[in-house]
Amino acid sequence: MYLNLTTFIIFNMRFISFLFLLFASTTIWSQEDFLAKQYFNDGEFDKAVVFYEKLVQQNPRRTDYGEGLVACYQQLERYGDAEKYLLQQLANPRAYPTFYVELGYNYTLQDQKEKATENYQKALSKIEENPNYGYGIGFRFQKYALLDEALAAYSRSMELNPELDYNYQMAKIYGEKGDVEKMYRSYLRLISEGKTSKSSVLRSIDDFISSDPENENNLQLKKILLENAQRNPDILWNELLSWLFVQQKQFSSAFRQEKAIYRRMNGGSVQRLEGLGELALKEQENDVAQQIFEYIVENTANETAKLNAQLNLIDLQLIDANERELEAVQKQYEELIVSYGYDSRTLQLQVAYANFLTFKKDNPSEAVDILKKSLGLPLNQRGKAFIKLALGDILVFDQKFNQALIYFSQIQRSLKNDMLGQEARFKVAQTSFYKGDFDWALTQLKVLRSSTSQLIANDAMQLSLLISDNSLEDSTQTALKKYAKADLLGYQNKTKEAIATLDDILQNHKGEKIEDDALLIQAQLWEKRKEYETAEFNYLKIVEFYANGILADDAHFALGELYRKILNQPEKAKEQYEKIIYNYQDSYYFPQARKNFRMLRGDSIN
């Protein structure tokens, strides 16, 4: 009994010692693995090679360590050591054939073309023995930009085993080789056969498409899509043609395709048509947008979609509407209210009508009554927040700041981590700013500067800096109070009074930090009044005298949009976008500026 117990204890101690050694050795390997990769990534190949040599010795079957070792040798131009290692691996009958590619590439680096080709052919010949080698060999050829060899590997594998499918890899290679037609055909075959998603393919071909309908790549894709549509009238080809026309800003052509899709779906969802209409609105293609929304109203049986389209049509009517046209729009709203009634499913109508009464008819009291009535409906938390947000905006317009703050604060508390909650917090700050409570506004803005919404974070940062900069410089905050008043007047559509208040700042507070802020907001008001040359003057003044200020990128982007959309001066627009690309990489506007610049230059617009 005693001997058995002793034996048991000794066995357990040995087992624990074994586990400890195993754990210790695993820890050492993982540290060496980390260091090897770290040194390699840092370009310290002489240090990385020491660790890779150890790792290969300790783990001879780990091909990733072997590849790391060969890469180090090659970076250090120790081609002989790389060759020796690779030949040792290939001496094993079970060696994976990608080592032939590695060996061939090692000869390529030494400009020994014949030996390189010989080993590349050996790798390809292994596919004859086992077609499943095709992926690994093809991928390795791709790694070294040996595109013809990669195509040969993939295509031969599929010939030998039709169940294998490397068309996606081959399509990508065709694109890299500049054989755009073959690339398009390969990708489209994959979609039509259901072997990959449409969104994945569109991401891949987007780099080859520009906004220019006469671009050779665009014409080639259009031709292939039309050929496929004639040969096999599938709805897929209409969808892809519509996508192409949208990239080319040909919204009328895209609308024709979307109508065809809708008809072939036997009056199904109008979601695609709604999306196209919204996009046309955003791009200020108002005539096409109107046609799309009218089509939706006439053809859909979906009441919500129909109402949204009707509201969009009203928004189009409100562009530059005169008093007589405003009266006609009000009648339309009243008819819609009668038709749809007060319902929790039509909140968008109630909010749109309330906003119309406030911001177009200067009748906030009736608007408040409408939305308070809406709050009496059976609504979920987000529905209530939607109404309260609109109600708060109207109370701000009416300068009933404390009442507005109550509604915004309720949303902020009930939807803390939601985007609506963050928007409500910003409105608390903005309302506090309007009423002159700058300290409380700053408190709210500090939280929002890390908002998940980049737009809210950007707006919060700018307003926060405006308050803090101009509070330090002027303890009485005289200019800041004037600016807040001008901002509120602009919000109330009293643009003439707002501009006059900003003129007061620009004349009586010259040289103060608030000057560029006043120039920017005034320029935006000039644009609203369609006095574009005056707006341009303000923006140019900012970029000339405040190039290092936080609003310089705003001014450059605003100028770019003004030249591109209104003044039809694309070259000047490009200059402004280019300034953002090269001088303001951390700007909120950087992604859009780059996209617009590339579009104007005729590049890809993804």
Coordinates of C-alpha atoms in Angstrom, one line a residue:
M1 CA 0.0 0.0 0.0
Y2 CA 2.9 2.4 1.0
L3 CA 4.8 1.5 -2.2
N4 CA 1.7 2.1 -4.4
L5 CA 1.2 5.5 -2.8
T6 CA 4.8 6.4 -3.3
T7 CA 4.7 5.3 -6.9
F8 CA 1.5 7.4 -7.4
I9 CA 3.1 10.5 -5.9
I10 CA 6.3 10.1 -8.0
F11 CA 4.2 9.6 -11.2
N12 CA 2.1 12.7 -10.5
M13 CA 5.2 14.8 -9.8
R14 CA 6.7 13.7 -13.0
F15 CA 3.5 14.4 -14.9
I16 CA 3.3 17.9 -13.3
S17 CA 7.0 18.5 -14.3
F18 CA 6.2 17.4 -17.8
L19 CA 3.3 19.8 -18.0
F20 CA 5.4 22.6 -16.6
L21 CA 8.1 22.0 -19.2
L22 CA 5.5 21.8 -22.0
F23 CA 4.0 25.0 -20.9
A24 CA 7.4 26.7 -20.5
S25 CA 8.5 25.6 -24.0
T26 CA 5.2 26.7 -25.5
T27 CA 5.6 30.1 -23.9
I28 CA 9.1 30.4 -25.2
W29 CA 8.0 29.4 -28.7
S30 CA 5.2 32.0 -28.7
Q31 CA 7.6 34.7 -27.5
E32 CA 10.1 33.8 -30.2
D33 CA 7.3 33.7 -32.8
F34 CA 6.2 37.2 -31.7
L35 CA 9.7 38.6 -31.8
A36 CA 10.5 37.1 -35.2
K37 CA 7.4 38.7 -36.7
Q38 CA 8.0 42.0 -35.0
Y39 CA 11.6 42.3 -36.2
F40 CA 10.6 41.2 -39.7
N41 CA 7.8 43.9 -39.8
D42 CA 10.2 46.5 -38.5
G43 CA 12.7 45.6 -41.3
E44 CA 15.3 44.2 -38.8
F45 CA 15.9 41.1 -40.9
D46 CA 19.2 40.2 -39.3
K47 CA 17.5 39.9 -35.9
A48 CA 14.4 38.2 -37.3
V49 CA 16.4 35.5 -39.0
V50 CA 18.0 34.3 -35.7
F51 CA 14.5 33.6 -34.3
Y52 CA 13.2 32.0 -37.5
E53 CA 16.2 29.6 -37.6
K54 CA 15.4 28.5 -34.0
L55 CA 11.7 28.2 -34.8
V56 CA 12.3 26.1 -37.9
Q57 CA 14.6 23.8 -36.0
Q58 CA 12.1 23.4 -33.2
N59 CA 9.0 23.1 -35.5
P60 CA 10.2 21.6 -38.8
R61 CA 6.6 21.0 -40.0
R62 CA 5.5 24.6 -39.6
T63 CA 5.5 25.9 -43.1
D64 CA 4.8 29.5 -42.0
Y65 CA 8.1 29.5 -40.1
G66 CA 9.9 28.1 -43.1
E67 CA 8.4 30.8 -45.3
G68 CA 9.5 33.5 -42.8
L69 CA 13.0 32.1 -42.7
V70 CA 13.2 32.1 -46.6
A71 CA 11.9 35.7 -46.7
C72 CA 14.5 36.8 -44.2
Y73 CA 17.3 35.1 -46.2
Q74 CA 16.1 36.8 -49.4
Q75 CA 15.8 40.2 -47.7
L76 CA 19.4 39.8 -46.5
E77 CA 20.4 38.6 -50.0
R78 CA 21.5 35.2 -48.5
Y79 CA 20.0 33.4 -51.6
G80 CA 22.3 30.4 -51.1
D81 CA 21.0 29.8 -47.6
A82 CA 17.4 30.1 -48.9
E83 CA 18.2 27.7 -51.8
K84 CA 19.8 25.2 -49.4
Y85 CA 16.8 25.2 -47.1
L86 CA 14.2 24.9 -49.9
L87 CA 16.1 22.0 -51.5
Q88 CA 16.2 20.2 -48.2
Q89 CA 12.4 20.5 -48.0
L90 CA 11.9 19.3 -51.5
A91 CA 14.0 16.2 -50.8
N92 CA 11.1 15.0 -48.8
P93 CA 8.7 13.0 -51.1
R94 CA 5.8 14.5 -49.2
A95 CA 7.0 18.1 -49.7
Y96 CA 4.2 20.5 -50.6
P97 CA 4.7 21.7 -54.2
T98 CA 4.5 25.4 -53.3
F99 CA 8.2 25.0 -52.3
Y100 CA 9.0 24.8 -56.0
V101 CA 7.4 28.2 -56.5
E102 CA 9.5 29.6 -53.6
L103 CA 12.6 28.1 -55.1
G104 CA 11.8 29.5 -58.5
Y105 CA 11.2 32.9 -57.0
N106 CA 14.5 32.7 -55.2
Y107 CA 16.2 32.1 -58.6
T108 CA 14.2 35.0 -60.1
L109 CA 15.7 37.3 -57.4
Q110 CA 19.1 36.2 -58.7
D111 CA 18.1 36.8 -62.3
Q112 CA 18.5 33.1 -63.1
K113 CA 15.4 33.0 -65.4
E114 CA 15.9 29.4 -66.7
K115 CA 16.2 27.9 -63.3
A116 CA 13.2 29.9 -62.1
T117 CA 11.0 28.8 -65.1
E118 CA 12.1 25.2 -64.5
N119 CA 10.9 25.2 -60.9
Y120 CA 7.7 27.0 -61.8
Q121 CA 6.9 24.3 -64.3
K122 CA 7.6 21.6 -61.7
A123 CA 5.1 23.3 -59.4
L124 CA 2.5 23.3 -62.2
S125 CA 3.2 19.7 -63.1
K126 CA 2.2 18.6 -59.6
I127 CA -1.4 19.7 -60.4
E128 CA -1.5 16.8 -62.8
E129 CA -0.9 14.4 -59.9
N130 CA -3.5 16.2 -57.6
P131 CA -5.7 19.0 -58.9
N132 CA -6.4 20.1 -55.3
Y133 CA -2.8 21.5 -55.2
G134 CA -4.1 24.2 -57.7
Y135 CA -5.3 26.6 -55.1
G136 CA -2.1 26.7 -53.0
I137 CA 0.1 26.9 -56.1
G138 CA -2.0 29.6 -57.8
F139 CA -2.2 31.6 -54.6
R140 CA 1.6 31.5 -54.2
F141 CA 2.1 32.6 -57.8
Q142 CA -0.3 35.5 -57.2
K143 CA 1.8 36.4 -54.1
Y144 CA 4.8 37.0 -56.3
A145 CA 2.7 38.7 -59.1
L146 CA 3.3 35.7 -61.5
L147 CA -0.2 36.2 -62.9
D148 CA 0.1 34.0 -66.0
E149 CA 1.4 31.1 -64.0
A150 CA -1.4 31.6 -61.4
L151 CA -4.0 31.6 -64.2
A152 CA -2.5 28.4 -65.5
A153 CA -2.6 26.7 -62.1
Y154 CA -6.2 27.7 -61.4
S155 CA -7.5 26.8 -64.9
R156 CA -5.7 23.5 -65.1
S157 CA -7.1 22.5 -61.7
M158 CA -10.6 23.2 -62.8
E159 CA -10.1 21.2 -66.1
L160 CA -8.9 18.2 -64.1
N161 CA -11.6 18.5 -61.5
P162 CA -14.8 20.4 -62.6
E163 CA -16.0 20.5 -59.0
L164 CA -13.2 23.0 -58.2
D165 CA -14.1 26.7 -58.8
Y166 CA -11.4 29.3 -58.8
N167 CA -13.2 31.8 -61.1
Y168 CA -13.2 34.5 -58.4
Q169 CA -9.4 34.3 -58.1
M170 CA -9.1 34.3 -61.9
A171 CA -11.4 37.3 -62.3
K172 CA -9.2 39.2 -59.8
I173 CA -6.1 38.3 -61.8
Y174 CA -7.7 39.4 -65.1
G175 CA -8.3 42.8 -63.4
E176 CA -4.7 43.0 -62.2
K177 CA -3.5 42.1 -65.8
G178 CA -5.7 44.9 -67.3
D179 CA -7.8 42.3 -69.2
V180 CA -11.0 44.1 -68.1
E181 CA -13.4 42.3 -70.4
K182 CA -12.4 38.8 -69.1
M183 CA -12.6 40.1 -65.6
Y184 CA -16.1 41.4 -66.1
R185 CA -17.2 38.2 -67.8
S186 CA -15.7 36.0 -65.0
Y187 CA -17.4 38.0 -62.2
L188 CA -20.7 38.1 -64.0
R189 CA -20.6 34.4 -64.5
L190 CA -20.1 33.9 -60.8
I191 CA -23.1 36.0 -59.9
S192 CA -25.4 34.5 -62.5
E193 CA -24.4 31.0 -61.3
G194 CA -25.1 32.0 -57.7
K195 CA -21.5 31.3 -56.6
T196 CA -20.9 34.8 -55.1
S197 CA -22.9 37.7 -54.0
K198 CA -23.7 40.7 -56.2
S199 CA -22.4 43.2 -53.5
S200 CA -19.1 41.4 -53.4
V201 CA -18.6 41.6 -57.2
L202 CA -19.7 45.2 -57.3
R203 CA -17.1 46.1 -54.8
S204 CA -14.5 44.4 -56.9
I205 CA -15.4 46.0 -60.2
D206 CA -16.1 49.5 -58.7
D207 CA -12.4 50.4 -59.0
F208 CA -12.6 50.0 -62.8
I209 CA -15.7 52.2 -63.3
S210 CA -15.7 56.0 -63.5
S211 CA -18.4 58.6 -63.6
D212 CA -17.8 59.2 -67.3
P213 CA -20.3 57.2 -69.4
E214 CA -17.8 57.3 -72.3
N215 CA -15.0 55.7 -70.3
E216 CA -13.8 52.6 -72.1
N217 CA -14.3 50.3 -69.1
N218 CA -17.8 51.7 -68.5
L219 CA -18.7 51.1 -72.2
Q220 CA -17.3 47.6 -72.0
L221 CA -19.4 46.7 -68.9
K222 CA -22.5 48.2 -70.5
K223 CA -22.0 46.1 -73.7
I224 CA -21.5 42.9 -71.8
L225 CA -24.6 43.5 -69.6
L226 CA -26.8 44.2 -72.6
E227 CA -25.5 41.1 -74.3
N228 CA -26.4 39.0 -71.3
A229 CA -29.8 40.7 -71.0
Q230 CA -30.6 39.8 -74.6
R231 CA -29.3 36.2 -74.3
N232 CA -30.9 35.6 -70.9
P233 CA -33.5 38.2 -69.8
D234 CA -32.9 37.9 -66.1
I235 CA -33.7 40.6 -63.6
L236 CA -30.1 40.5 -62.5
W237 CA -28.9 42.3 -65.7
N238 CA -31.4 45.2 -65.1
E239 CA -30.1 45.6 -61.5
L240 CA -26.5 45.7 -62.7
L241 CA -27.4 48.2 -65.5
S242 CA -29.2 50.4 -63.0
W243 CA -26.1 50.3 -60.7
L244 CA -23.9 51.3 -63.7
F245 CA -26.1 54.2 -64.7
V246 CA -26.1 55.5 -61.1
Q247 CA -22.3 55.5 -61.0
Q248 CA -22.5 57.5 -64.2
K249 CA -25.1 59.9 -62.7
Q250 CA -27.5 58.9 -65.4
F251 CA -30.6 58.7 -63.2
S252 CA -33.1 58.7 -66.0
S253 CA -31.5 55.6 -67.5
A254 CA -31.3 54.0 -64.0
F255 CA -35.0 54.8 -63.5
R256 CA -35.9 53.0 -66.7
Q257 CA -34.2 49.9 -65.4
E258 CA -35.8 50.2 -62.0
K259 CA -39.3 50.4 -63.6
A260 CA -38.5 47.3 -65.6
I261 CA -37.5 45.5 -62.4
Y262 CA -40.6 46.6 -60.6
R263 CA -42.9 45.4 -63.4
R264 CA -41.2 42.1 -63.6
M265 CA -41.6 41.7 -59.8
N266 CA -45.3 42.1 -60.4
G267 CA -45.6 45.2 -58.3
G268 CA -43.4 44.0 -55.4
S269 CA -41.4 46.2 -53.1
V270 CA -40.7 49.8 -54.2
Q271 CA -37.7 50.0 -51.9
R272 CA -35.2 50.2 -54.8
L273 CA -37.3 53.0 -56.5
E274 CA -37.4 54.9 -53.2
G275 CA -33.6 54.6 -52.8
L276 CA -33.0 55.8 -56.4
G277 CA -35.4 58.8 -55.8
E278 CA -33.6 59.7 -52.6
L279 CA -30.2 59.5 -54.4
A280 CA -31.5 61.7 -57.2
L281 CA -32.7 64.3 -54.7
K282 CA -29.3 64.2 -53.0
E283 CA -27.6 64.8 -56.3
Q284 CA -30.1 67.6 -57.1
E285 CA -31.5 65.8 -60.1
N286 CA -34.9 67.1 -59.1
D287 CA -36.8 66.4 -62.4
V288 CA -35.9 62.7 -62.3
A289 CA -36.6 62.6 -58.6
Q290 CA -40.1 64.0 -59.2
Q291 CA -40.7 61.4 -61.9
I292 CA -39.6 58.6 -59.6
F293 CA -41.8 59.7 -56.7
E294 CA -44.8 60.3 -59.0
Y295 CA -44.4 56.7 -60.3
I296 CA -44.3 55.3 -56.8
V297 CA -47.5 57.2 -55.9
E298 CA -49.3 55.9 -59.0
N299 CA -48.2 52.3 -58.7
T300 CA -47.6 51.2 -55.2
A301 CA -50.2 49.6 -52.9
N302 CA -48.0 50.2 -49.9
E303 CA -49.5 53.1 -48.0
T304 CA -46.3 54.0 -46.1
A305 CA -44.2 54.1 -49.3
K306 CA -47.0 56.1 -51.0
L307 CA -47.0 58.6 -48.2
N308 CA -43.2 59.0 -48.2
A309 CA -43.3 59.6 -51.9
Q310 CA -46.0 62.2 -51.6
L311 CA -43.9 64.0 -48.8
N312 CA -40.9 63.9 -51.1
L313 CA -42.9 65.5 -53.9
I314 CA -44.0 68.2 -51.5
D315 CA -40.4 68.9 -50.6
L316 CA -39.6 69.4 -54.3
Q317 CA -42.5 71.9 -54.6
L318 CA -41.1 73.8 -51.6
I319 CA -37.8 74.6 -53.4
D320 CA -38.0 78.3 -54.1
A321 CA -41.8 78.3 -53.5
N322 CA -43.6 81.7 -53.5
E323 CA -46.4 82.6 -51.1
R324 CA -49.1 81.3 -53.5
E325 CA -47.3 78.0 -53.9
L326 CA -47.0 77.7 -50.1
E327 CA -50.8 78.0 -49.8
A328 CA -51.2 75.2 -52.3
V329 CA -48.8 73.0 -50.4
Q330 CA -50.6 73.7 -47.1
K331 CA -53.8 72.4 -48.8
Q332 CA -52.0 69.3 -49.8
Y333 CA -50.8 68.7 -46.3
E334 CA -54.3 69.2 -44.9
E335 CA -55.7 66.7 -47.5
L336 CA -53.1 64.2 -46.5
I337 CA -53.9 64.6 -42.8
V338 CA -57.6 64.0 -43.6
S339 CA -56.7 61.0 -45.7
Y340 CA -54.3 59.3 -43.3
G341 CA -55.5 60.7 -40.0
Y342 CA -53.4 60.8 -36.8
D343 CA -51.8 57.4 -36.7
S344 CA -48.7 56.0 -35.1
R345 CA -47.7 54.7 -38.5
T346 CA -47.8 58.1 -40.1
L347 CA -45.6 60.1 -37.7
Q348 CA -43.5 61.3 -40.7
L349 CA -46.6 63.2 -42.0
Q350 CA -47.3 64.9 -38.7
V351 CA -43.7 66.0 -38.3
A352 CA -43.4 67.2 -41.9
Y353 CA -46.6 69.3 -41.6
A354 CA -45.5 70.7 -38.3
N355 CA -42.1 71.7 -39.7
F356 CA -43.8 73.2 -42.8
L357 CA -46.0 75.4 -40.5
T358 CA -43.0 76.5 -38.5
F359 CA -40.2 77.0 -40.9
K360 CA -42.2 78.0 -44.0
K361 CA -45.4 79.6 -42.6
D362 CA -44.0 81.0 -39.3
N363 CA -46.8 79.4 -37.4
P364 CA -45.1 77.5 -34.6
S365 CA -48.1 77.5 -32.2
E366 CA -50.2 75.4 -34.5
A367 CA -47.3 73.1 -35.2
V368 CA -46.8 72.5 -31.4
D369 CA -50.5 71.6 -31.1
I370 CA -50.2 69.0 -33.8
L371 CA -47.1 67.3 -32.3
K372 CA -48.6 67.4 -28.7
K373 CA -51.6 65.6 -30.2
S374 CA -49.2 63.1 -31.8
L375 CA -47.6 62.4 -28.4
G376 CA -51.0 61.1 -27.2
L377 CA -50.9 58.3 -29.7
P378 CA -49.8 54.8 -28.6
L379 CA -46.1 55.1 -29.4
N380 CA -42.9 53.1 -28.5
Q381 CA -39.9 54.8 -27.0
R382 CA -38.3 55.7 -30.3
G383 CA -41.6 57.0 -31.7
K384 CA -42.0 59.3 -28.7
A385 CA -38.4 60.5 -29.1
F386 CA -38.9 61.2 -32.8
I387 CA -41.9 63.5 -32.0
K388 CA -40.2 65.1 -29.0
L389 CA -37.1 65.9 -31.1
A390 CA -39.3 67.7 -33.7
L391 CA -41.3 69.4 -31.0
G392 CA -38.1 70.7 -29.3
D393 CA -36.9 72.1 -32.6
I394 CA -40.1 74.0 -33.1
L395 CA -39.9 75.4 -29.5
V396 CA -36.4 76.6 -30.1
F397 CA -37.6 78.4 -33.3
D398 CA -40.2 80.0 -31.0
Q399 CA -37.5 80.9 -28.5
K400 CA -39.2 78.8 -25.8
F401 CA -35.8 77.4 -24.8
N402 CA -36.6 75.9 -21.4
Q403 CA -39.6 73.9 -22.8
A404 CA -37.4 72.7 -25.6
L405 CA -34.7 71.6 -23.2
I406 CA -37.2 69.5 -21.2
Y407 CA -38.0 67.5 -24.3
F408 CA -34.4 67.1 -25.5
S409 CA -33.3 66.0 -22.0
Q410 CA -36.1 63.4 -21.8
I411 CA -34.9 61.9 -25.0
Q412 CA -31.3 62.0 -23.8
R413 CA -32.2 60.1 -20.6
S414 CA -34.5 57.5 -22.3
L415 CA -32.1 56.7 -25.2
K416 CA -28.7 57.3 -23.7
N417 CA -26.6 55.1 -26.0
D418 CA -28.8 55.6 -29.1
M419 CA -28.0 57.9 -31.9
L420 CA -31.3 59.8 -31.2
G421 CA -30.1 60.3 -27.6
Q422 CA -26.8 61.7 -28.9
E423 CA -28.6 64.0 -31.3
A424 CA -30.8 65.2 -28.4
R425 CA -27.7 65.9 -26.3
F426 CA -26.3 68.0 -29.1
K427 CA -29.6 69.9 -29.3
V428 CA -29.4 70.5 -25.5
A429 CA -26.0 72.1 -26.1
Q430 CA -27.1 74.1 -29.1
T431 CA -30.2 75.4 -27.3
S432 CA -28.1 76.3 -24.3
F433 CA -25.8 78.2 -26.6
Y434 CA -28.7 80.1 -28.1
K435 CA -30.0 81.2 -24.7
G436 CA -26.5 82.3 -23.7
D437 CA -25.8 79.5 -21.2
F438 CA -22.3 78.8 -22.6
D439 CA -21.0 76.8 -19.6
W440 CA -23.8 74.2 -19.7
A441 CA -23.4 74.0 -23.5
L442 CA -19.7 73.2 -23.1
T443 CA -20.4 70.5 -20.5
Q444 CA -22.7 68.7 -23.0
L445 CA -20.3 69.2 -25.9
K446 CA -17.3 67.6 -24.1
V447 CA -19.3 64.3 -23.9
L448 CA -20.3 64.5 -27.6
R449 CA -16.8 65.0 -28.9
S450 CA -16.4 61.2 -28.6
S451 CA -19.8 60.5 -30.2
T452 CA -20.1 57.4 -32.4
S453 CA -21.6 59.7 -35.1
Q454 CA -18.7 61.4 -36.8
L455 CA -21.0 64.3 -37.9
I456 CA -22.2 64.9 -34.3
A457 CA -18.7 64.6 -33.0
N458 CA -17.4 67.1 -35.6
D459 CA -20.2 69.6 -34.9
A460 CA -19.7 69.2 -31.2
M461 CA -16.0 69.9 -31.5
Q462 CA -16.5 73.0 -33.6
L463 CA -19.1 74.5 -31.3
S464 CA -17.0 73.6 -28.2
L465 CA -13.9 75.3 -29.6
L466 CA -16.0 78.4 -30.7
I467 CA -17.3 78.8 -27.1
S468 CA -14.0 78.1 -25.3
D469 CA -11.8 80.2 -27.6
N470 CA -14.1 83.2 -27.5
S471 CA -14.7 83.0 -23.7
L472 CA -10.9 83.1 -22.9
E473 CA -10.3 86.1 -25.2
D474 CA -13.4 88.1 -24.1
S475 CA -14.6 87.6 -20.5
T476 CA -17.8 89.5 -21.3
Q477 CA -18.5 87.2 -24.3
T478 CA -19.9 90.1 -26.2
A479 CA -19.0 88.8 -29.7
L480 CA -20.0 85.3 -28.8
K481 CA -23.5 86.5 -27.7
K482 CA -23.9 88.3 -31.0
Y483 CA -22.8 85.1 -32.9
A484 CA -25.4 83.0 -31.0
K485 CA -28.1 85.6 -31.9
A486 CA -27.1 85.5 -35.5
D487 CA -27.1 81.7 -35.5
L488 CA -30.6 81.6 -34.0
L489 CA -31.8 84.2 -36.6
G490 CA -30.5 81.9 -39.3
Y491 CA -32.3 79.0 -37.8
Q492 CA -35.5 81.0 -37.8
N493 CA -35.0 81.7 -41.6
K494 CA -34.4 85.4 -40.8
T495 CA -31.4 85.5 -43.0
K496 CA -31.3 89.2 -43.7
E497 CA -31.2 90.0 -39.9
A498 CA -28.7 87.2 -39.3
I499 CA -26.4 88.6 -42.0
A500 CA -26.6 92.1 -40.5
T501 CA -25.8 90.8 -37.0
L502 CA -22.7 89.0 -38.5
D503 CA -21.7 92.2 -40.2
D504 CA -21.7 93.8 -36.8
I505 CA -19.2 91.2 -35.6
L506 CA -17.0 91.5 -38.6
Q507 CA -16.8 95.3 -38.3
N508 CA -16.6 95.7 -34.5
H509 CA -14.6 92.6 -33.5
K510 CA -11.8 92.6 -36.2
G511 CA -8.9 90.4 -35.4
E512 CA -10.8 88.4 -32.8
K513 CA -10.9 84.6 -33.0
I514 CA -14.6 84.7 -33.8
E515 CA -14.0 86.4 -37.2
D516 CA -13.6 83.2 -39.2
D517 CA -16.7 81.6 -37.6
A518 CA -18.7 84.7 -38.5
L519 CA -17.4 84.6 -42.1
L520 CA -18.3 80.9 -42.5
I521 CA -21.8 81.1 -41.2
Q522 CA -22.4 84.3 -43.1
A523 CA -21.2 82.6 -46.3
Q524 CA -23.7 79.8 -45.7
L525 CA -26.5 82.4 -45.4
W526 CA -25.4 84.2 -48.6
E527 CA -25.7 80.8 -50.4
K528 CA -29.2 80.4 -49.0
R529 CA -30.1 83.7 -50.5
K530 CA -28.4 82.6 -53.8
E531 CA -25.9 85.4 -53.6
Y532 CA -23.1 83.0 -54.6
E533 CA -20.3 85.4 -55.4
T534 CA -20.6 87.1 -52.0
A535 CA -20.5 83.6 -50.4
E536 CA -17.5 82.7 -52.5
F537 CA -15.7 85.9 -51.3
N538 CA -16.3 84.9 -47.6
Y539 CA -15.0 81.4 -48.1
L540 CA -11.9 82.7 -50.0
K541 CA -11.2 85.1 -47.1
I542 CA -11.2 82.2 -44.6
V543 CA -8.7 80.1 -46.7
E544 CA -6.5 83.1 -47.3
F545 CA -6.3 84.6 -43.8
Y546 CA -7.2 81.6 -41.6
A547 CA -5.5 78.7 -43.4
N548 CA -4.3 77.3 -40.1
G549 CA -7.6 77.7 -38.4
I550 CA -10.1 74.8 -37.6
L551 CA -12.6 76.1 -40.2
A552 CA -10.2 76.1 -43.2
D553 CA -11.2 72.7 -44.3
D554 CA -14.9 73.6 -44.0
A555 CA -14.3 76.6 -46.3
H556 CA -12.3 74.6 -48.8
F557 CA -15.0 72.0 -49.0
A558 CA -17.8 74.6 -49.2
L559 CA -15.9 76.3 -52.1
G560 CA -15.5 72.9 -53.8
E561 CA -19.3 72.2 -53.6
L562 CA -20.1 75.8 -54.7
Y563 CA -17.9 75.5 -57.8
R564 CA -19.0 71.9 -58.6
K565 CA -22.8 72.2 -58.0
I566 CA -23.7 75.8 -58.6
L567 CA -21.1 77.7 -60.5
N568 CA -20.2 74.9 -62.8
Q569 CA -16.4 75.4 -62.5
P570 CA -15.1 71.8 -62.1
E571 CA -11.4 72.8 -62.3
K572 CA -11.7 75.2 -59.4
A573 CA -13.7 72.6 -57.5
K574 CA -10.9 70.1 -58.0
E575 CA -8.4 72.6 -56.6
Q576 CA -10.4 73.0 -53.4
Y577 CA -10.9 69.2 -52.9
E578 CA -7.2 68.6 -53.6
K579 CA -6.3 71.1 -50.8
I580 CA -8.2 69.0 -48.3
I581 CA -6.7 65.7 -49.6
Y582 CA -3.1 67.0 -49.2
N583 CA -3.4 69.4 -46.3
Y584 CA -6.3 68.2 -44.1
Q585 CA -6.2 64.4 -44.0
D586 CA -7.9 64.3 -40.6
S587 CA -10.8 66.4 -41.8
Y588 CA -14.4 65.2 -41.5
Y589 CA -14.7 66.2 -45.2
F590 CA -11.6 64.2 -46.4
P591 CA -13.5 61.0 -47.6
Q592 CA -16.1 63.0 -49.6
A593 CA -13.5 65.5 -50.9
R594 CA -11.4 62.6 -52.2
K595 CA -14.4 61.0 -53.8
N596 CA -15.5 64.2 -55.5
F597 CA -11.9 64.9 -56.7
R598 CA -11.6 61.5 -58.3
M599 CA -15.0 61.8 -59.8
L600 CA -14.1 65.2 -61.4
R601 CA -10.8 63.7 -62.6
G602 CA -12.6 60.8 -64.2
D603 CA -11.3 58.1 -61.8
S604 CA -13.1 55.5 -59.9
I605 CA -15.7 57.0 -57.6
N606 CA -15.9 54.2 -55.0

